[in-house]
mmCIF file of C-alpha atoms in Angstrom:
data_model
loop_
_atom_site.group_PDB
_atom_site.id
_atom_site.type_symbol
_atom_site.label_atom_id
_atom_site.label_comp_id
_atom_site.label_asym_id
_atom_site.label_seq_id
_atom_site.Cartn_x
_atom_site.Cartn_y
_atom_site.Cartn_z
ATOM 1 C CA MET A 14 -4.790 21.357 -61.298
ATOM 2 C CA GLN A 15 -4.589 24.981 -62.194
ATOM 3 C CA ALA A 16 -1.567 27.106 -62.999
ATOM 4 C CA ALA A 17 -1.568 30.906 -63.163
ATOM 5 C CA SER A 18 1.049 33.549 -63.807
ATOM 6 C CA HIS A 19 1.037 36.715 -61.733
ATOM 7 C CA CYS A 20 3.313 39.702 -61.508
ATOM 8 C CA TYR A 21 4.326 40.995 -58.111
ATOM 9 C CA PRO A 22 6.562 43.963 -57.410
ATOM 10 C CA LEU A 23 9.545 43.012 -55.253
ATOM 11 C CA HIS A 24 11.581 45.524 -53.267
ATOM 12 C CA PHE A 25 15.149 44.830 -52.178
ATOM 13 C CA SER A 26 16.901 47.007 -49.623
ATOM 14 C CA GLY A 27 20.650 46.992 -49.087
ATOM 15 C CA ARG A 28 22.732 48.659 -46.444
ATOM 16 C CA GLY A 29 23.026 52.108 -47.927
ATOM 17 C CA SER A 30 20.853 52.084 -51.006
ATOM 18 C CA TYR A 31 17.337 51.370 -52.078
ATOM 19 C CA SER A 32 16.626 49.709 -55.378
ATOM 20 C CA LYS A 33 13.410 48.614 -56.989
ATOM 21 C CA VAL A 34 13.007 45.844 -59.459
ATOM 22 C CA SER A 35 10.188 46.524 -61.819
ATOM 23 C CA HIS A 36 8.421 43.232 -62.014
ATOM 24 C CA VAL A 37 9.134 39.622 -61.352
ATOM 25 C CA ASN A 38 7.055 36.855 -62.787
ATOM 26 C CA VAL A 39 6.056 34.302 -60.171
ATOM 27 C CA ASN A 40 4.180 31.219 -61.214
ATOM 28 C CA VAL A 41 1.712 30.101 -58.569
ATOM 29 C CA LEU A 42 0.503 26.543 -58.714
ATOM 30 C CA SER A 43 -2.950 26.248 -57.161
ATOM 31 C CA LEU A 44 -3.614 22.800 -55.666
ATOM 32 C CA ASN A 45 -7.123 22.909 -54.342
ATOM 33 C CA TRP A 46 -7.615 19.201 -53.712
ATOM 34 C CA LEU A 47 -4.850 16.990 -54.963
ATOM 35 C CA PRO A 48 -4.909 13.454 -53.591
ATOM 36 C CA GLN A 49 -1.716 11.609 -52.979
ATOM 37 C CA ARG A 50 -1.429 7.852 -52.896
ATOM 38 C CA PHE A 51 0.422 5.958 -50.204
ATOM 39 C CA ASP A 52 0.856 2.232 -50.480
ATOM 40 C CA PHE A 53 1.765 0.240 -47.356
ATOM 41 C CA ASN A 54 2.592 -3.352 -48.092
ATOM 42 C CA GLN A 55 1.800 -5.606 -45.115
ATOM 43 C CA GLY A 56 1.984 -9.164 -46.273
ATOM 44 C CA ALA A 57 -0.806 -9.590 -48.753
ATOM 45 C CA GLN A 58 -2.722 -6.427 -47.780
ATOM 46 C CA ILE A 59 -2.380 -3.049 -49.473
ATOM 47 C CA CYS A 60 -3.736 0.043 -47.739
ATOM 48 C CA LYS A 61 -4.427 3.150 -49.831
ATOM 49 C CA VAL A 62 -4.709 6.471 -48.081
ATOM 50 C CA LEU A 63 -5.896 9.676 -49.708
ATOM 51 C CA LYS A 64 -4.543 12.797 -48.066
ATOM 52 C CA PRO A 65 -5.568 16.332 -49.044
ATOM 53 C CA ILE A 66 -2.851 18.889 -49.703
ATOM 54 C CA LYS A 67 -3.425 22.349 -48.271
ATOM 55 C CA LEU A 68 -2.456 25.609 -49.914
ATOM 56 C CA LYS A 69 0.952 26.893 -48.838
ATOM 57 C CA ARG A 70 2.034 30.505 -48.458
ATOM 58 C CA PHE A 71 5.539 31.528 -49.453
ATOM 59 C CA CYS A 72 7.202 34.921 -49.076
ATOM 60 C CA VAL A 73 10.308 35.978 -50.978
ATOM 61 C CA ILE A 74 13.028 37.406 -48.746
ATOM 62 C CA PRO A 75 16.240 38.829 -50.184
ATOM 63 C CA ASN A 76 19.513 37.079 -49.453
ATOM 64 C CA SER A 77 22.079 39.565 -48.257
ATOM 65 C CA ASN A 78 24.984 37.368 -49.349
ATOM 66 C CA ASP A 79 24.532 37.162 -53.094
ATOM 67 C CA GLY A 80 21.473 39.323 -53.800
ATOM 68 C CA HIS A 81 19.360 36.429 -55.031
ATOM 69 C CA PRO A 82 15.954 35.872 -53.444
ATOM 70 C CA SER A 83 15.552 32.909 -51.130
ATOM 71 C CA LEU A 84 12.411 30.893 -50.486
ATOM 72 C CA PRO A 85 12.262 29.572 -46.897
ATOM 73 C CA VAL A 86 9.670 27.152 -45.588
ATOM 74 C CA SER A 87 6.861 28.877 -43.753
ATOM 75 C CA GLU A 88 5.550 27.985 -40.248
ATOM 76 C CA GLU A 89 2.493 26.409 -41.798
ATOM 77 C CA ASP A 90 4.684 23.901 -43.631
ATOM 78 C CA THR A 91 6.584 23.060 -40.423
ATOM 79 C CA THR A 92 3.364 22.420 -38.517
ATOM 80 C CA ALA A 93 2.002 20.296 -41.320
ATOM 81 C CA SER A 94 5.190 18.239 -41.479
ATOM 82 C CA LYS A 95 5.031 17.551 -37.728
ATOM 83 C CA GLU A 96 1.409 16.452 -38.032
ATOM 84 C CA ASP A 97 2.337 14.184 -40.936
ATOM 85 C CA ALA A 98 5.156 12.621 -38.914
ATOM 86 C CA SER A 99 2.894 11.975 -35.926
ATOM 87 C CA THR A 100 0.235 10.452 -38.216
ATOM 88 C CA VAL A 101 2.770 8.128 -39.834
ATOM 89 C CA GLU A 102 4.061 7.128 -36.391
ATOM 90 C CA GLU A 103 0.540 6.245 -35.247
ATOM 91 C CA TRP A 104 0.044 4.155 -38.384
ATOM 92 C CA GLU A 105 3.324 2.330 -37.811
ATOM 93 C CA ASN A 106 2.416 1.577 -34.169
ATOM 94 C CA GLY A 107 -0.957 0.205 -35.096
ATOM 95 C CA GLY A 108 -2.969 3.236 -34.038
ATOM 96 C CA GLU A 109 -4.197 4.257 -30.590
ATOM 97 C CA THR A 110 -5.602 1.289 -28.685
ATOM 98 C CA PHE A 111 -8.008 1.132 -25.762
ATOM 99 C CA LEU A 112 -6.421 2.167 -22.439
ATOM 100 C CA SER A 113 -3.122 2.903 -24.194
ATOM 101 C CA LYS A 114 -2.800 6.228 -22.372
ATOM 102 C CA TRP A 115 -4.153 5.002 -19.001
ATOM 103 C CA SER A 116 -1.774 4.291 -16.163
ATOM 104 C CA PRO A 117 -2.940 2.717 -12.875
ATOM 105 C CA PRO A 118 -2.876 4.921 -9.767
ATOM 106 C CA ARG A 119 0.092 4.575 -7.497
ATOM 107 C CA TYR A 120 -1.774 3.139 -4.524
ATOM 108 C CA LEU A 121 -3.194 0.383 -6.765
ATOM 109 C CA TRP A 122 0.071 -0.983 -8.098
ATOM 110 C CA ARG A 123 1.694 -0.514 -4.703
ATOM 111 C CA GLY A 124 -1.052 -2.561 -3.111
ATOM 112 C CA LEU A 125 -0.664 -5.254 -5.763
ATOM 113 C CA SER A 126 3.079 -5.374 -5.093
ATOM 114 C CA VAL A 127 2.439 -6.753 -1.569
ATOM 115 C CA PRO A 128 0.890 -10.125 -2.574
ATOM 116 C CA ILE A 129 3.297 -10.400 -5.517
ATOM 117 C CA LEU A 130 6.288 -9.893 -3.240
ATOM 118 C CA ALA A 131 4.851 -12.333 -0.696
ATOM 119 C CA GLY A 132 4.475 -14.967 -3.409
ATOM 120 C CA GLN A 133 8.050 -14.455 -4.569
ATOM 121 C CA VAL A 134 9.344 -14.835 -1.008
ATOM 122 C CA ILE A 135 7.385 -18.055 -0.477
ATOM 123 C CA ILE A 136 8.639 -19.521 -3.755
ATOM 124 C CA ARG A 137 12.252 -18.675 -2.921
ATOM 125 C CA ILE A 138 11.986 -20.156 0.561
ATOM 126 C CA ILE A 139 10.556 -23.375 -0.892
ATOM 127 C CA LYS A 140 13.356 -23.535 -3.466
ATOM 128 C CA GLY A 141 15.970 -22.855 -0.788
ATOM 129 C CA LYS A 142 17.185 -19.568 -2.307
ATOM 130 C CA VAL A 143 17.932 -17.877 1.009
ATOM 131 C CA HIS A 144 20.917 -15.687 1.823
ATOM 132 C CA TRP A 145 21.656 -17.089 5.268
ATOM 133 C CA ARG A 146 24.309 -14.556 6.229
ATOM 134 C CA ASN A 147 21.906 -11.656 5.723
ATOM 135 C CA THR A 148 19.195 -13.648 7.490
ATOM 136 C CA LEU A 149 21.333 -14.023 10.627
ATOM 137 C CA GLN A 150 22.186 -10.320 10.576
ATOM 138 C CA GLN A 151 18.525 -9.334 10.306
ATOM 139 C CA LEU A 152 17.583 -11.890 12.972
ATOM 140 C CA GLU A 153 20.013 -10.270 15.404
ATOM 141 C CA ARG A 154 18.593 -6.884 14.538
ATOM 142 C CA VAL A 155 14.938 -7.833 14.950
ATOM 143 C CA GLY A 156 15.415 -10.063 18.004
ATOM 144 C CA PRO A 157 18.109 -9.176 20.547
ATOM 145 C CA LYS A 158 18.262 -5.479 19.653
ATOM 146 C CA SER A 159 14.500 -5.122 20.121
ATOM 147 C CA VAL A 160 14.215 -6.958 23.428
ATOM 148 C CA GLY A 161 14.697 -3.941 25.668
ATOM 149 C CA VAL A 162 11.973 -1.714 24.263
ATOM 150 C CA CYS A 163 9.538 -4.643 23.958
ATOM 151 C CA LEU A 164 9.987 -5.759 27.561
ATOM 152 C CA LEU A 165 9.716 -2.227 28.889
ATOM 153 C CA THR A 166 6.477 -1.683 26.990
ATOM 154 C CA ALA A 167 5.040 -5.004 28.149
ATOM 155 C CA ALA A 168 5.872 -4.259 31.799
ATOM 156 C CA PHE A 169 4.035 -0.938 31.862
ATOM 157 C CA VAL A 170 1.085 -2.242 29.856
ATOM 158 C CA GLY A 171 0.761 -5.127 32.338
ATOM 159 C CA MET A 172 0.800 -2.800 35.327
ATOM 160 C CA ALA A 173 -1.781 -0.500 33.734
ATOM 161 C CA PHE A 174 -4.172 -3.400 33.116
ATOM 162 C CA THR A 175 -3.584 -4.724 36.622
ATOM 163 C CA ILE A 176 -4.784 -1.447 38.113
ATOM 164 C CA GLN A 177 -8.019 -1.615 36.121
ATOM 165 C CA PHE A 178 -8.736 -5.293 36.791
ATOM 166 C CA VAL A 179 -7.846 -5.395 40.486
ATOM 167 C CA ARG A 180 -9.975 -2.369 41.371
ATOM 168 C CA GLU A 181 -13.107 -3.854 39.846
ATOM 169 C CA PHE A 182 -12.575 -7.495 40.816
ATOM 170 C CA THR A 183 -11.857 -6.613 44.442
ATOM 171 C CA ARG A 184 -15.267 -4.960 44.791
ATOM 172 C CA LEU A 185 -16.878 -8.155 43.489
ATOM 173 C CA GLY A 186 -14.836 -10.407 45.760
ATOM 174 C CA LEU A 187 -13.102 -12.111 42.848
ATOM 175 C CA ASN A 188 -9.502 -11.635 43.887
ATOM 176 C CA ARG A 189 -8.638 -15.208 42.918
ATOM 177 C CA SER A 190 -9.738 -14.558 39.325
ATOM 178 C CA VAL A 191 -7.390 -11.607 38.709
ATOM 179 C CA GLY A 192 -4.434 -13.772 37.717
ATOM 180 C CA GLY A 193 -6.456 -15.879 35.307
ATOM 181 C CA VAL A 194 -7.979 -12.836 33.578
ATOM 182 C CA LEU A 195 -4.579 -11.181 33.211
ATOM 183 C CA ALA A 196 -3.015 -14.384 31.883
ATOM 184 C CA LEU A 197 -5.725 -14.857 29.245
ATOM 185 C CA ALA A 198 -5.616 -11.202 28.205
ATOM 186 C CA PHE A 199 -1.833 -11.225 27.886
ATOM 187 C CA SER A 200 -1.503 -14.541 26.112
ATOM 188 C CA ARG A 201 -4.332 -14.123 23.621
ATOM 189 C CA GLU A 202 -4.210 -10.418 22.761
ATOM 190 C CA LEU A 203 -1.920 -8.059 24.605
ATOM 191 C CA SER A 204 1.442 -9.777 24.205
ATOM 192 C CA PRO A 205 1.314 -10.475 20.431
ATOM 193 C CA VAL A 206 -0.350 -7.168 19.536
ATOM 194 C CA VAL A 207 1.815 -4.927 21.736
ATOM 195 C CA THR A 208 5.003 -6.671 20.626
ATOM 196 C CA SER A 209 4.035 -6.356 16.970
ATOM 197 C CA ILE A 210 3.216 -2.661 17.350
ATOM 198 C CA VAL A 211 6.629 -1.993 18.886
ATOM 199 C CA VAL A 212 8.393 -4.000 16.184
ATOM 200 C CA ALA A 213 6.395 -2.256 13.438
ATOM 201 C CA GLY A 214 7.462 1.140 14.735
ATOM 202 C CA ARG A 215 11.089 0.184 15.188
ATOM 203 C CA ILE A 216 11.882 -2.455 12.569
ATOM 204 C CA GLY A 217 9.207 -1.869 9.928
ATOM 205 C CA SER A 218 10.145 1.776 9.549
ATOM 206 C CA ALA A 219 13.822 0.820 9.270
ATOM 207 C CA PHE A 220 13.070 -1.746 6.550
ATOM 208 C CA ALA A 221 11.052 0.741 4.510
ATOM 209 C CA ALA A 222 13.629 3.516 4.888
ATOM 210 C CA GLU A 223 16.581 1.297 3.962
ATOM 211 C CA LEU A 224 15.010 -0.281 0.903
ATOM 212 C CA GLY A 225 13.518 3.064 -0.160
ATOM 213 C CA THR A 226 16.940 4.713 -0.021
ATOM 214 C CA MET A 227 18.451 1.850 -1.991
ATOM 215 C CA GLN A 228 15.690 2.149 -4.577
ATOM 216 C CA VAL A 229 15.995 5.903 -5.170
ATOM 217 C CA SER A 230 19.808 5.685 -5.249
ATOM 218 C CA GLU A 231 19.615 2.801 -7.788
ATOM 219 C CA GLN A 232 21.462 0.339 -5.563
ATOM 220 C CA THR A 233 18.873 -2.332 -6.313
ATOM 221 C CA ASP A 234 19.636 -1.917 -10.016
ATOM 222 C CA THR A 235 23.310 -2.403 -9.194
ATOM 223 C CA LEU A 236 22.453 -5.711 -7.527
ATOM 224 C CA ARG A 237 20.653 -6.827 -10.677
ATOM 225 C CA VAL A 238 23.658 -5.850 -12.809
ATOM 226 C CA LEU A 239 25.919 -7.896 -10.531
ATOM 227 C CA GLY A 240 23.632 -10.897 -10.988
ATOM 228 C CA ALA A 241 22.032 -10.862 -7.515
ATOM 229 C CA ASN A 242 18.286 -10.959 -7.102
ATOM 230 C CA PRO A 243 17.133 -8.160 -4.744
ATOM 231 C CA VAL A 244 14.325 -10.375 -3.407
ATOM 232 C CA ASP A 245 16.810 -13.089 -2.388
ATOM 233 C CA TYR A 246 19.341 -10.664 -0.979
ATOM 234 C CA LEU A 247 17.147 -8.005 0.662
ATOM 235 C CA VAL A 248 13.540 -9.094 1.171
ATOM 236 C CA THR A 249 13.613 -12.801 2.034
ATOM 237 C CA PRO A 250 16.115 -12.476 4.958
ATOM 238 C CA ARG A 251 14.012 -9.726 6.529
ATOM 239 C CA VAL A 252 10.799 -11.724 6.261
ATOM 240 C CA ILE A 253 12.354 -14.874 7.739
ATOM 241 C CA ALA A 254 13.974 -12.927 10.588
ATOM 242 C CA SER A 255 10.699 -11.201 11.503
ATOM 243 C CA CYS A 256 8.687 -14.426 11.455
ATOM 244 C CA ILE A 257 11.219 -16.196 13.691
ATOM 245 C CA ALA A 258 12.000 -13.397 16.158
ATOM 246 C CA LEU A 259 8.482 -12.163 16.955
ATOM 247 C CA PRO A 260 7.159 -15.393 18.570
ATOM 248 C CA PHE A 261 10.081 -15.448 21.014
ATOM 249 C CA LEU A 262 9.668 -11.750 21.747
ATOM 250 C CA THR A 263 5.986 -12.402 22.435
ATOM 251 C CA LEU A 264 6.755 -15.130 24.984
ATOM 252 C CA MET A 265 9.263 -12.876 26.727
ATOM 253 C CA CYS A 266 6.782 -10.002 26.811
ATOM 254 C CA PHE A 267 4.121 -12.306 28.245
ATOM 255 C CA THR A 268 6.456 -13.394 31.031
ATOM 256 C CA VAL A 269 7.533 -9.858 31.924
ATOM 257 C CA GLY A 270 3.951 -8.560 31.756
ATOM 258 C CA MET A 271 2.675 -11.215 34.153
ATOM 259 C CA ALA A 272 5.605 -10.661 36.531
ATOM 260 C CA SER A 273 5.028 -6.907 36.670
ATOM 261 C CA SER A 274 1.301 -7.436 37.227
ATOM 262 C CA ALA A 275 1.894 -9.865 40.075
ATOM 263 C CA LEU A 276 4.388 -7.529 41.760
ATOM 264 C CA LEU A 277 2.025 -4.570 41.510
ATOM 265 C CA ALA A 278 -0.958 -6.550 42.794
ATOM 266 C CA ASP A 279 1.069 -7.811 45.762
ATOM 267 C CA GLY A 280 2.686 -4.507 46.626
ATOM 268 C CA VAL A 281 -0.243 -2.130 46.161
ATOM 269 C CA TYR A 282 -3.475 -4.094 46.540
ATOM 270 C CA GLY A 283 -2.344 -6.837 48.912
ATOM 271 C CA ILE A 284 -3.120 -9.783 46.612
ATOM 272 C CA SER A 285 -0.465 -12.443 47.075
ATOM 273 C CA ILE A 286 1.806 -13.377 44.191
ATOM 274 C CA ASN A 287 1.025 -17.036 44.816
ATOM 275 C CA ILE A 288 -2.699 -16.381 44.302
ATOM 276 C CA ILE A 289 -2.010 -14.543 41.032
ATOM 277 C CA LEU A 290 0.250 -17.272 39.667
ATOM 278 C CA ASP A 291 -2.033 -20.105 40.789
ATOM 279 C CA SER A 292 -5.024 -18.456 39.129
ATOM 280 C CA ALA A 293 -3.032 -17.919 35.925
ATOM 281 C CA GLN A 294 -1.930 -21.565 35.895
ATOM 282 C CA ARG A 295 -5.531 -22.769 36.244
ATOM 283 C CA ALA A 296 -6.802 -20.526 33.438
ATOM 284 C CA LEU A 297 -4.023 -20.975 30.886
ATOM 285 C CA ARG A 298 -3.931 -23.791 28.392
ATOM 286 C CA SER A 299 -1.267 -24.776 25.935
ATOM 287 C CA TRP A 300 -3.373 -23.587 23.003
ATOM 288 C CA ASP A 301 -3.377 -20.039 24.391
ATOM 289 C CA LEU A 302 0.397 -19.789 24.123
ATOM 290 C CA ILE A 303 0.475 -21.572 20.765
ATOM 291 C CA SER A 304 -2.124 -19.194 19.330
ATOM 292 C CA ALA A 305 -0.086 -16.229 20.604
ATOM 293 C CA MET A 306 3.000 -17.505 18.800
ATOM 294 C CA ILE A 307 1.049 -18.133 15.607
ATOM 295 C CA LYS A 308 -0.397 -14.631 15.748
ATOM 296 C CA SER A 309 2.986 -13.042 16.305
ATOM 297 C CA GLY A 310 4.484 -14.994 13.385
ATOM 298 C CA VAL A 311 1.721 -13.790 11.079
ATOM 299 C CA PHE A 312 2.165 -10.239 12.348
ATOM 300 C CA GLY A 313 5.891 -10.440 11.644
ATOM 301 C CA ALA A 314 5.229 -11.519 8.068
ATOM 302 C CA ILE A 315 2.755 -8.662 7.599
ATOM 303 C CA ILE A 316 5.179 -6.069 8.969
ATOM 304 C CA SER A 317 8.161 -7.218 6.921
ATOM 305 C CA ILE A 318 6.351 -7.736 3.614
ATOM 306 C CA ILE A 319 4.469 -4.425 3.705
ATOM 307 C CA SER A 320 7.575 -2.500 4.755
ATOM 308 C CA CYS A 321 9.739 -4.121 2.087
ATOM 309 C CA ALA A 322 7.093 -3.672 -0.614
ATOM 310 C CA TRP A 323 6.696 0.006 0.217
ATOM 311 C CA GLY A 324 10.473 0.388 0.275
ATOM 312 C CA VAL A 325 11.170 -1.131 -3.148
ATOM 313 C CA THR A 326 8.361 0.909 -4.742
ATOM 314 C CA THR A 327 9.621 4.262 -3.443
ATOM 315 C CA LEU A 328 9.783 7.195 -5.858
ATOM 316 C CA GLY A 329 10.710 10.839 -5.521
ATOM 317 C CA GLY A 330 14.027 11.006 -3.654
ATOM 318 C CA ALA A 331 14.293 11.843 0.049
ATOM 319 C CA LYS A 332 10.708 13.063 0.242
ATOM 320 C CA GLY A 333 9.467 9.775 -1.211
ATOM 321 C CA VAL A 334 11.533 7.815 1.326
ATOM 322 C CA GLY A 335 9.896 9.664 4.221
ATOM 323 C CA GLU A 336 6.407 9.172 2.816
ATOM 324 C CA SER A 337 7.057 5.464 2.199
ATOM 325 C CA THR A 338 8.330 4.980 5.750
ATOM 326 C CA THR A 339 5.308 6.643 7.311
ATOM 327 C CA SER A 340 2.745 4.868 5.141
ATOM 328 C CA ALA A 341 4.488 1.504 5.652
ATOM 329 C CA VAL A 342 4.185 1.768 9.449
ATOM 330 C CA VAL A 343 0.551 2.895 9.268
ATOM 331 C CA LEU A 344 -0.444 0.115 6.886
ATOM 332 C CA SER A 345 1.436 -2.436 8.972
ATOM 333 C CA LEU A 346 -0.543 -1.442 12.056
ATOM 334 C CA VAL A 347 -3.812 -1.626 10.139
ATOM 335 C CA GLY A 348 -2.835 -5.049 8.801
ATOM 336 C CA ILE A 349 -1.965 -6.222 12.330
ATOM 337 C CA PHE A 350 -5.366 -5.257 13.709
ATOM 338 C CA ILE A 351 -7.245 -6.824 10.792
ATOM 339 C CA ALA A 352 -5.248 -10.042 11.039
ATOM 340 C CA ASP A 353 -5.739 -10.110 14.817
ATOM 341 C CA PHE A 354 -9.493 -9.985 14.392
ATOM 342 C CA ALA A 355 -9.473 -12.692 11.706
ATOM 343 C CA LEU A 356 -7.212 -15.025 13.689
ATOM 344 C CA SER A 357 -9.193 -14.494 16.901
ATOM 345 C CA CYS A 358 -12.380 -15.458 15.083
ATOM 346 C CA CYS A 359 -10.696 -18.619 13.818
ATOM 347 C CA PHE A 360 -8.956 -19.640 17.062
ATOM 348 C CA PHE A 361 -11.586 -18.808 19.666
ATOM 349 C CA GLN A 362 -15.138 -19.715 18.714
ATOM 350 C CA GLY A 363 -18.122 -20.422 20.908
ATOM 351 C CA ALA A 364 -18.422 -20.000 24.654
ATOM 352 C CA GLY A 365 -15.243 -20.339 26.686
ATOM 353 C CA ASP A 366 -14.725 -22.024 30.059
ATOM 354 C CA SER A 367 -11.172 -21.015 30.869
ATOM 355 C CA LEU A 368 -12.144 -18.967 33.943
ATOM 356 C CA LYS A 369 -14.352 -21.697 35.382
ATOM 357 C CA ASN A 370 -11.532 -23.115 37.458
ATOM 358 C CA CYS A 371 -10.408 -19.696 38.740
ATOM 359 C CA VAL A 372 -13.574 -18.627 40.538
#
């Protein structure tokens, strides 16, 4: 520790006069390397930290109120004090740990929310925590209010496929096989997939938009404050309604698709309706319709869970709601196609003989 005495001339200026003070003695204390001791008692451990003290610069500025010099803290002292505070805060929090500043990307935790939400829905259904009034409302919305667009789509898809099949089968002399081929195509693939695509565009987008709007407007937090679980009140009824309504929509679409195909084949290509229906009856088996209903139920669960998960994880206001709606529909369609491939591999293995009786 060293102490020195120096003389510095100080000049003070007032409003209308200039005065000079001859000399003022200022004692400067030079602290080149002065350790300070900090003791932190944590149970039986004592941590001693040695911290160097830097030289500080001070400037004397006159005080216009009373004429006495004032000694303010310099910017260097302020910066040092902030660094000291941040260092003490790190020590109190245990220091910086591994991955403490890393946050998972949005698509990762959004993707993880889908199986988590599905597990919560299954647990609540098993425990009987279902809001039946909301379930009936969503069932009416998914089922009866979606019948028109689903049947219209199935009718035109059936007629389009009839044109392609009849043209080729007629050249081969296999007119009696047209009905069986159409029945198998509709029951196994076209009816469940087309119905699910229509429902994903109409209902899945509505689910994502509604729950996304509720999330950004903090209505889901209001439900939690009122003591209601958002999964019980919002998600579970939508999942149950989708899983119940889609199998019945699939059967209706299958019926309308076959009827439109038979009418077109009879009216345009001269193949009797009786031949079409008889061929379809010979080719179809009960498992074909059961597998179609199972597929449509799985597709309904995929649509509702993905749409609800994307809705409750929406961020960013109105723009985030639009992005969540679009991505929910796209991911639902991708999930439908992947699940269709997996279920088809499980349900239909080996060589088939369904068309053997139609030739």
